[in-house]
mmCIF file of C-alpha atoms in Angstrom:
data_model
loop_
_atom_site.group_PDB
_atom_site.id
_atom_site.type_symbol
_atom_site.label_atom_id
_atom_site.label_comp_id
_atom_site.label_asym_id
_atom_site.label_seq_id
_atom_site.Cartn_x
_atom_site.Cartn_y
_atom_site.Cartn_z
ATOM 1 C CA MET J 1430 -0.107 -0.092 0.104
ATOM 2 C CA CYS J 1431 1.134 3.417 -0.775
ATOM 3 C CA GLU J 1432 2.419 5.263 2.413
ATOM 4 C CA LEU J 1433 1.638 8.769 1.264
ATOM 5 C CA SER J 1434 -0.845 10.662 -0.716
ATOM 6 C CA VAL J 1435 -0.694 14.432 -1.336
ATOM 7 C CA VAL J 1436 -4.260 15.815 -2.390
ATOM 8 C CA LEU J 1437 -4.478 19.038 -3.881
ATOM 9 C CA PRO J 1438 -8.100 20.509 -4.765
ATOM 10 C CA ALA J 1439 -7.752 22.656 -7.740
ATOM 11 C CA TYR J 1440 -10.069 24.991 -9.648
ATOM 12 C CA HIS J 1441 -8.644 27.234 -12.527
ATOM 13 C CA GLU J 1442 -5.190 26.692 -11.487
ATOM 14 C CA ALA J 1443 -3.729 26.647 -14.870
ATOM 15 C CA GLY J 1444 -0.192 27.853 -15.179
ATOM 16 C CA ILE J 1445 0.866 27.000 -11.662
ATOM 17 C CA VAL J 1446 -0.558 23.417 -10.741
ATOM 18 C CA GLY J 1447 1.888 21.817 -12.967
ATOM 19 C CA GLU J 1448 4.779 23.474 -11.249
ATOM 20 C CA VAL J 1449 3.345 22.627 -7.747
ATOM 21 C CA VAL J 1450 2.924 18.882 -8.855
ATOM 22 C CA GLY J 1451 6.536 18.796 -10.320
ATOM 23 C CA ARG J 1452 8.062 20.105 -7.033
ATOM 24 C CA ILE J 1453 6.209 17.606 -4.938
ATOM 25 C CA ARG J 1454 6.971 14.763 -7.158
ATOM 26 C CA LYS J 1455 10.738 15.578 -7.033
ATOM 27 C CA ARG J 1456 10.730 15.819 -3.310
ATOM 28 C CA PHE J 1457 8.498 12.735 -2.935
ATOM 29 C CA PRO J 1458 9.150 10.453 -5.951
ATOM 30 C CA ASP J 1459 7.049 7.562 -4.342
ATOM 31 C CA ALA J 1460 4.155 9.595 -3.149
ATOM 32 C CA GLU J 1461 0.784 9.654 -4.717
ATOM 33 C CA ILE J 1462 -0.149 13.066 -5.896
ATOM 34 C CA LEU J 1463 -3.865 13.206 -6.428
ATOM 35 C CA VAL J 1464 -5.394 16.552 -8.075
ATOM 36 C CA VAL J 1465 -9.109 17.035 -7.753
ATOM 37 C CA ASP J 1466 -10.239 19.112 -10.628
ATOM 38 C CA ASP J 1467 -13.284 20.937 -9.486
ATOM 39 C CA ASN J 1468 -14.611 21.266 -12.914
ATOM 40 C CA SER J 1469 -12.042 23.915 -14.262
ATOM 41 C CA ASN J 1470 -12.739 25.203 -17.584
ATOM 42 C CA ASP J 1471 -9.190 25.694 -18.550
ATOM 43 C CA THR J 1472 -6.098 23.472 -18.786
ATOM 44 C CA THR J 1473 -5.903 22.753 -14.938
ATOM 45 C CA ALA J 1474 -6.455 18.801 -15.389
ATOM 46 C CA ASP J 1475 -4.154 18.503 -18.280
ATOM 47 C CA GLU J 1476 -1.342 20.414 -16.750
ATOM 48 C CA ALA J 1477 -1.526 18.273 -13.572
ATOM 49 C CA GLU J 1478 -1.583 14.838 -15.516
ATOM 50 C CA ASN J 1479 1.362 16.105 -17.633
ATOM 51 C CA ALA J 1480 3.248 16.719 -14.477
ATOM 52 C CA GLY J 1481 2.939 13.324 -12.995
ATOM 53 C CA ALA J 1482 -0.330 13.600 -10.935
ATOM 54 C CA ARG J 1483 -3.460 11.310 -10.963
ATOM 55 C CA VAL J 1484 -6.471 13.608 -11.729
ATOM 56 C CA VAL J 1485 -10.103 12.939 -10.596
ATOM 57 C CA ARG J 1486 -12.537 15.410 -12.181
ATOM 58 C CA HIS J 1487 -15.727 16.630 -10.865
ATOM 59 C CA LEU J 1488 -18.761 16.686 -13.273
ATOM 60 C CA TYR J 1489 -19.585 20.174 -11.996
ATOM 61 C CA ASN J 1490 -18.193 22.687 -9.507
ATOM 62 C CA MET J 1491 -18.833 21.505 -5.918
ATOM 63 C CA GLY J 1492 -16.463 23.607 -3.880
ATOM 64 C CA ASN J 1493 -13.289 23.195 -2.119
ATOM 65 C CA GLY J 1494 -14.418 21.014 0.761
ATOM 66 C CA ALA J 1495 -16.104 18.652 -1.683
ATOM 67 C CA ALA J 1496 -12.816 18.219 -3.553
ATOM 68 C CA ILE J 1497 -11.180 17.488 -0.375
ATOM 69 C CA LYS J 1498 -13.736 14.632 0.515
ATOM 70 C CA THR J 1499 -13.298 13.158 -3.162
ATOM 71 C CA GLY J 1500 -9.559 13.251 -2.718
ATOM 72 C CA ALA J 1501 -9.898 11.401 0.598
ATOM 73 C CA ARG J 1502 -11.961 8.711 -0.817
ATOM 74 C CA HIS J 1503 -9.819 8.140 -3.711
ATOM 75 C CA ALA J 1504 -6.690 8.329 -2.058
ATOM 76 C CA LYS J 1505 -4.375 5.210 -1.508
ATOM 77 C CA GLY J 1506 -1.869 6.397 1.088
ATOM 78 C CA LYS J 1507 -2.086 5.733 4.763
ATOM 79 C CA THR J 1508 -1.152 9.392 5.497
ATOM 80 C CA LEU J 1509 -2.790 12.194 3.448
ATOM 81 C CA VAL J 1510 -1.454 15.710 3.108
ATOM 82 C CA PHE J 1511 -3.810 18.509 1.869
ATOM 83 C CA MET J 1512 -2.293 21.486 0.248
ATOM 84 C CA ASP J 1513 -3.465 24.197 -2.239
ATOM 85 C CA ALA J 1514 -2.522 23.968 -5.808
ATOM 86 C CA ASP J 1515 -2.074 27.659 -6.215
ATOM 87 C CA GLY J 1516 1.504 27.714 -5.102
ATOM 88 C CA GLN J 1517 0.922 29.332 -1.578
ATOM 89 C CA HIS J 1518 1.942 26.074 0.305
ATOM 90 C CA ASP J 1519 5.534 25.291 0.266
ATOM 91 C CA ASP J 1520 6.173 21.529 -0.395
ATOM 92 C CA ARG J 1521 9.476 21.898 1.819
ATOM 93 C CA ASP J 1522 7.139 22.059 4.873
ATOM 94 C CA ILE J 1523 5.373 18.722 4.174
ATOM 95 C CA ALA J 1524 8.326 16.870 5.985
ATOM 96 C CA GLN J 1525 7.793 18.517 9.269
ATOM 97 C CA LEU J 1526 3.959 17.714 9.103
ATOM 98 C CA LEU J 1527 4.976 14.075 8.423
ATOM 99 C CA GLU J 1528 7.270 14.193 11.403
ATOM 100 C CA LYS J 1529 4.571 15.017 13.816
ATOM 101 C CA ILE J 1530 2.416 12.310 12.347
ATOM 102 C CA ASP J 1531 5.134 9.719 12.970
ATOM 103 C CA GLU J 1532 5.222 10.987 16.573
ATOM 104 C CA GLY J 1533 1.567 9.898 16.955
ATOM 105 C CA TYR J 1534 -0.541 12.912 16.077
ATOM 106 C CA GLU J 1535 -3.494 12.374 13.946
ATOM 107 C CA LEU J 1536 -3.954 15.855 12.695
ATOM 108 C CA VAL J 1537 -1.032 18.149 12.082
ATOM 109 C CA VAL J 1538 -2.014 21.706 10.775
ATOM 110 C CA GLY J 1539 0.552 24.147 9.162
ATOM 111 C CA SER J 1540 0.085 27.335 11.075
ATOM 112 C CA ARG J 1541 0.654 30.498 9.027
ATOM 113 C CA ALA J 1542 2.534 33.385 10.349
ATOM 114 C CA GLY J 1543 0.452 36.472 10.970
ATOM 115 C CA ASP J 1544 2.277 38.412 8.252
ATOM 116 C CA THR J 1545 1.674 35.855 5.500
ATOM 117 C CA HIS J 1546 -2.109 36.587 5.277
ATOM 118 C CA ALA J 1547 -3.360 38.273 2.098
ATOM 119 C CA ASN J 1548 -4.306 41.567 3.766
ATOM 120 C CA ILE J 1549 -5.169 43.265 7.216
ATOM 121 C CA GLY J 1550 -8.708 42.493 6.923
ATOM 122 C CA ARG J 1551 -8.317 38.806 6.342
ATOM 123 C CA SER J 1552 -5.639 38.615 9.119
ATOM 124 C CA LEU J 1553 -7.775 40.278 11.523
ATOM 125 C CA GLY J 1554 -10.879 38.084 10.484
ATOM 126 C CA ASN J 1555 -8.823 34.904 10.980
ATOM 127 C CA HIS J 1556 -7.502 36.141 14.348
ATOM 128 C CA LEU J 1557 -11.239 36.583 15.566
ATOM 129 C CA LEU J 1558 -11.961 33.231 14.175
ATOM 130 C CA ASN J 1559 -9.128 31.586 15.965
ATOM 131 C CA ARG J 1560 -9.926 33.312 19.258
ATOM 132 C CA PHE J 1561 -13.726 32.327 19.045
ATOM 133 C CA ALA J 1562 -12.760 28.748 18.212
ATOM 134 C CA SER J 1563 -10.327 28.512 21.105
ATOM 135 C CA LEU J 1564 -13.037 29.646 23.516
ATOM 136 C CA MET J 1565 -15.547 27.103 22.223
ATOM 137 C CA ILE J 1566 -13.041 24.196 22.068
ATOM 138 C CA GLY J 1567 -11.030 25.203 25.323
ATOM 139 C CA ARG J 1568 -7.728 24.787 23.345
ATOM 140 C CA THR J 1569 -5.486 27.379 21.642
ATOM 141 C CA ILE J 1570 -5.906 27.283 18.004
ATOM 142 C CA PRO J 1571 -3.279 29.506 16.308
ATOM 143 C CA ASP J 1572 -4.669 28.755 12.700
ATOM 144 C CA LEU J 1573 -8.200 27.412 12.291
ATOM 145 C CA THR J 1574 -8.466 28.030 8.465
ATOM 146 C CA SER J 1575 -5.199 26.499 7.438
ATOM 147 C CA GLY J 1576 -5.795 24.034 4.452
ATOM 148 C CA PHE J 1577 -2.236 22.790 4.564
ATOM 149 C CA ARG J 1578 -2.455 19.720 6.956
ATOM 150 C CA ALA J 1579 -1.634 16.158 7.224
ATOM 151 C CA VAL J 1580 -3.881 13.410 8.814
ATOM 152 C CA ARG J 1581 -4.109 9.584 8.909
ATOM 153 C CA ARG J 1582 -6.464 8.535 6.238
ATOM 154 C CA ASP J 1583 -8.451 6.090 8.235
ATOM 155 C CA THR J 1584 -9.249 8.683 10.986
ATOM 156 C CA PHE J 1585 -10.034 11.461 8.594
ATOM 157 C CA ARG J 1586 -12.517 9.372 6.761
ATOM 158 C CA GLN J 1587 -14.650 9.166 10.004
ATOM 159 C CA PHE J 1588 -15.572 12.885 9.593
ATOM 160 C CA ILE J 1589 -16.249 12.978 5.777
ATOM 161 C CA HIS J 1590 -19.848 13.250 6.261
ATOM 162 C CA LEU J 1591 -19.527 16.164 8.552
ATOM 163 C CA LEU J 1592 -17.349 18.382 6.287
ATOM 164 C CA PRO J 1593 -19.051 21.046 4.346
ATOM 165 C CA ASN J 1594 -18.606 21.569 0.578
ATOM 166 C CA GLY J 1595 -17.322 24.968 0.631
ATOM 167 C CA PHE J 1596 -13.981 26.552 1.985
ATOM 168 C CA SER J 1597 -14.739 25.818 5.814
ATOM 169 C CA TYR J 1598 -13.854 22.201 5.791
ATOM 170 C CA PRO J 1599 -10.506 23.102 7.746
ATOM 171 C CA THR J 1600 -12.816 24.657 10.447
ATOM 172 C CA THR J 1601 -15.010 21.684 10.789
ATOM 173 C CA SER J 1602 -12.273 19.037 10.552
ATOM 174 C CA THR J 1603 -10.106 20.781 13.297
ATOM 175 C CA MET J 1604 -13.037 20.976 15.748
ATOM 176 C CA ALA J 1605 -14.076 17.322 14.962
ATOM 177 C CA TYR J 1606 -10.642 16.009 15.829
ATOM 178 C CA TYR J 1607 -10.635 18.023 19.118
ATOM 179 C CA ARG J 1608 -14.060 16.889 20.023
ATOM 180 C CA SER J 1609 -13.298 13.156 19.283
ATOM 181 C CA GLY J 1610 -10.203 13.244 21.476
ATOM 182 C CA TYR J 1611 -7.609 12.741 18.917
ATOM 183 C CA PRO J 1612 -4.194 14.558 19.341
ATOM 184 C CA VAL J 1613 -3.715 17.649 17.169
ATOM 185 C CA THR J 1614 -0.790 19.866 16.822
ATOM 186 C CA PHE J 1615 0.189 22.959 14.862
ATOM 187 C CA VAL J 1616 3.578 23.439 13.134
ATOM 188 C CA PRO J 1617 4.730 27.021 11.929
ATOM 189 C CA ILE J 1618 4.913 27.616 8.133
ATOM 190 C CA LYS J 1619 5.161 30.624 6.145
ATOM 191 C CA ALA J 1620 2.886 30.747 3.216
ATOM 192 C CA LEU J 1621 4.069 31.899 -0.120
ATOM 193 C CA PRO J 1622 2.445 34.844 -2.242
ATOM 194 C CA ARG J 1623 -0.338 32.966 -4.342
ATOM 195 C CA LYS J 1624 -0.029 33.259 -8.101
ATOM 196 C CA GLY J 1625 -3.669 33.463 -8.932
ATOM 197 C CA LYS J 1626 -6.650 35.362 -7.700
ATOM 198 C CA SER J 1627 -8.080 34.375 -4.286
ATOM 199 C CA LYS J 1628 -11.567 32.767 -4.512
ATOM 200 C CA ILE J 1629 -12.426 33.560 -0.810
ATOM 201 C CA SER J 1630 -14.693 36.621 0.058
ATOM 202 C CA PHE J 1631 -13.593 38.174 3.298
ATOM 203 C CA VAL J 1632 -17.333 39.272 4.134
ATOM 204 C CA ARG J 1633 -19.273 36.447 2.536
ATOM 205 C CA ASP J 1634 -17.031 33.566 3.706
ATOM 206 C CA GLY J 1635 -16.283 35.189 6.941
ATOM 207 C CA ILE J 1636 -19.911 35.125 7.892
ATOM 208 C CA ARG J 1637 -20.149 31.573 6.612
ATOM 209 C CA PHE J 1638 -17.101 30.615 8.735
ATOM 210 C CA MET J 1639 -18.723 32.166 11.789
ATOM 211 C CA VAL J 1640 -22.154 30.357 11.057
ATOM 212 C CA VAL J 1641 -20.071 26.970 10.552
ATOM 213 C CA ILE J 1642 -18.307 27.489 13.910
ATOM 214 C CA MET J 1643 -21.573 27.908 15.608
ATOM 215 C CA LYS J 1644 -23.035 24.869 13.937
ATOM 216 C CA VAL J 1645 -19.831 22.835 14.602
ATOM 217 C CA THR J 1646 -19.798 23.879 18.323
ATOM 218 C CA THR J 1647 -23.378 22.859 18.906
ATOM 219 C CA LEU J 1648 -22.555 19.455 17.208
ATOM 220 C CA PHE J 1649 -19.319 18.805 18.925
ATOM 221 C CA SER J 1650 -19.381 20.789 22.275
ATOM 222 C CA PRO J 1651 -22.984 22.079 22.732
ATOM 223 C CA MET J 1652 -22.661 23.006 26.477
ATOM 224 C CA ARG J 1653 -20.004 25.375 25.471
ATOM 225 C CA LEU J 1654 -22.451 27.409 23.749
ATOM 226 C CA PHE J 1655 -25.814 26.677 25.542
ATOM 227 C CA PHE J 1656 -24.450 27.006 29.054
ATOM 228 C CA PRO J 1657 -22.997 30.593 28.793
ATOM 229 C CA ALA J 1658 -26.344 31.613 26.881
ATOM 230 C CA SER J 1659 -28.298 29.918 29.840
ATOM 231 C CA LEU J 1660 -26.050 31.824 32.346
ATOM 232 C CA MET J 1661 -26.754 35.174 30.526
ATOM 233 C CA PHE J 1662 -30.502 34.658 30.643
ATOM 234 C CA TYR J 1663 -30.338 33.838 34.487
ATOM 235 C CA LEU J 1664 -28.238 36.786 35.299
ATOM 236 C CA LEU J 1665 -30.594 39.168 33.168
ATOM 237 C CA GLY J 1666 -33.653 37.602 35.041
ATOM 238 C CA LEU J 1667 -31.873 38.000 38.356
ATOM 239 C CA GLY J 1668 -31.038 41.656 37.722
ATOM 240 C CA ARG J 1669 -34.516 42.497 36.660
ATOM 241 C CA TYR J 1670 -36.062 40.733 39.634
ATOM 242 C CA LEU J 1671 -33.639 42.600 42.212
ATOM 243 C CA TYR J 1672 -34.512 45.949 40.430
ATOM 244 C CA PHE J 1673 -38.111 45.439 40.245
ATOM 245 C CA TYR J 1674 -38.296 44.219 43.783
ATOM 246 C CA TRP J 1675 -36.222 47.038 45.273
ATOM 247 C CA HIS J 1676 -38.688 49.734 43.708
ATOM 248 C CA THR J 1677 -42.012 47.780 43.987
ATOM 249 C CA GLY J 1678 -41.645 45.021 46.454
ATOM 250 C CA GLY J 1679 -43.246 42.584 44.076
ATOM 251 C CA PHE J 1680 -42.021 40.014 41.568
ATOM 252 C CA SER J 1681 -41.394 40.733 37.862
ATOM 253 C CA SER J 1682 -43.190 38.527 35.381
ATOM 254 C CA MET J 1683 -40.299 39.339 32.933
ATOM 255 C CA ALA J 1684 -37.801 38.010 35.383
ATOM 256 C CA GLY J 1685 -39.967 34.835 35.656
ATOM 257 C CA VAL J 1686 -39.928 34.471 31.869
ATOM 258 C CA MET J 1687 -35.968 34.856 31.865
ATOM 259 C CA PHE J 1688 -35.263 32.409 34.568
ATOM 260 C CA ILE J 1689 -37.618 29.795 32.599
ATOM 261 C CA THR J 1690 -35.719 30.585 29.394
ATOM 262 C CA ALA J 1691 -32.466 29.936 31.100
ATOM 263 C CA MET J 1692 -33.630 26.518 32.408
ATOM 264 C CA LEU J 1693 -34.903 25.577 28.947
ATOM 265 C CA VAL J 1694 -31.569 26.513 27.303
ATOM 266 C CA PHE J 1695 -29.451 24.752 29.824
ATOM 267 C CA LEU J 1696 -31.809 21.555 29.579
ATOM 268 C CA ILE J 1697 -31.613 21.716 25.765
ATOM 269 C CA GLY J 1698 -27.683 21.913 26.034
ATOM 270 C CA LEU J 1699 -27.687 19.038 28.467
ATOM 271 C CA VAL J 1700 -29.699 17.052 26.134
ATOM 272 C CA SER J 1701 -27.510 17.852 23.208
ATOM 273 C CA GLU J 1702 -24.475 17.072 24.926
ATOM 274 C CA GLN J 1703 -25.716 13.606 25.747
ATOM 275 C CA ILE J 1704 -26.820 12.909 22.104
ATOM 276 C CA THR J 1705 -23.310 14.013 21.032
ATOM 277 C CA ALA J 1706 -21.691 11.858 23.419
ATOM 278 C CA LEU J 1707 -23.711 8.778 22.363
ATOM 279 C CA HIS J 1708 -23.211 9.593 18.613
ATOM 280 C CA TYR J 1709 -19.430 9.505 19.088
ATOM 281 C CA GLY J 1710 -19.552 6.435 21.246
ATOM 282 C CA ILE J 1711 -21.607 4.633 18.397
ATOM 283 C CA SER J 1712 -19.301 6.034 15.709
ATOM 284 C CA HIS J 1713 -16.145 4.942 17.379
ATOM 285 C CA SER J 1714 -17.535 1.552 18.073
ATOM 286 C CA ARG J 1715 -18.364 1.024 14.532
ATOM 287 C CA MET J 1716 -14.920 2.243 13.385
ATOM 288 C CA ASN J 1717 -13.213 -0.089 15.817
ATOM 289 C CA GLU J 1718 -15.343 -3.007 14.587
ATOM 290 C CA HIS J 1719 -14.511 -2.152 10.983
ATOM 291 C CA GLN J 1720 -10.722 -1.906 11.619
ATOM 292 C CA ASP J 1721 -10.958 -5.419 13.422
ATOM 293 C CA HIS J 1722 -12.609 -6.932 10.344
ATOM 294 C CA ASP J 1723 -9.912 -5.453 8.172
#
């Protein structure tokens, strides 16, 4: 079996994808290089094939996350490295990601230096996303959205059904690994200037990232979202009650509504937490049974 597969999702990367594939092939001659062409209408697929990559083509444009999922399903290697086909990721950094995989980590993320982001707005947006995700997960996450990462194939395939088809697959996969208790680490990298035009909109995709984080948080660690919300309603109700009692000596019906809301939000979070625990217990049991059969 092939030990390493390098998966490159590509969409309109003609003029650079061949160079990227060639550099990886020179550095890792025995690796499988798999380019997933997301229905480009240029010569992306041809250039990748001519450079020595195996190309899988989408019948229509499905998104970056969908390309990653296609690559994970078709890859033959035990270890998968995901990187962009636009020349931003340095193939020399692959080795340090693989070193961490050999140490026992299940997910290794290439963490970009702050000065390597395209502009100040995107740098600020990524910083806010990292801080919010760190708060939700309870771990320091230096680079949530980096697409340059190495994983063990069998582990990554457990989460394929959870990954969105858009650009937020790194967000979902990172939080999924943390929630499942798999060891995750980050290694510093310096992203290179991209050769083409970015396909990510700061405003549009920034909002999508925030929505995805909220969805993933409720899916993986619901009490980290529901408990603070419940506490907020309780404190608001308490404040309203004390203010109303101080001025009238009676009980505020609005305070009662807030107390009831706080209790309901807490109970919803508690039930969600139990469902999440049961879901992961069942999923991991099935995965272990499948590995035993193999």
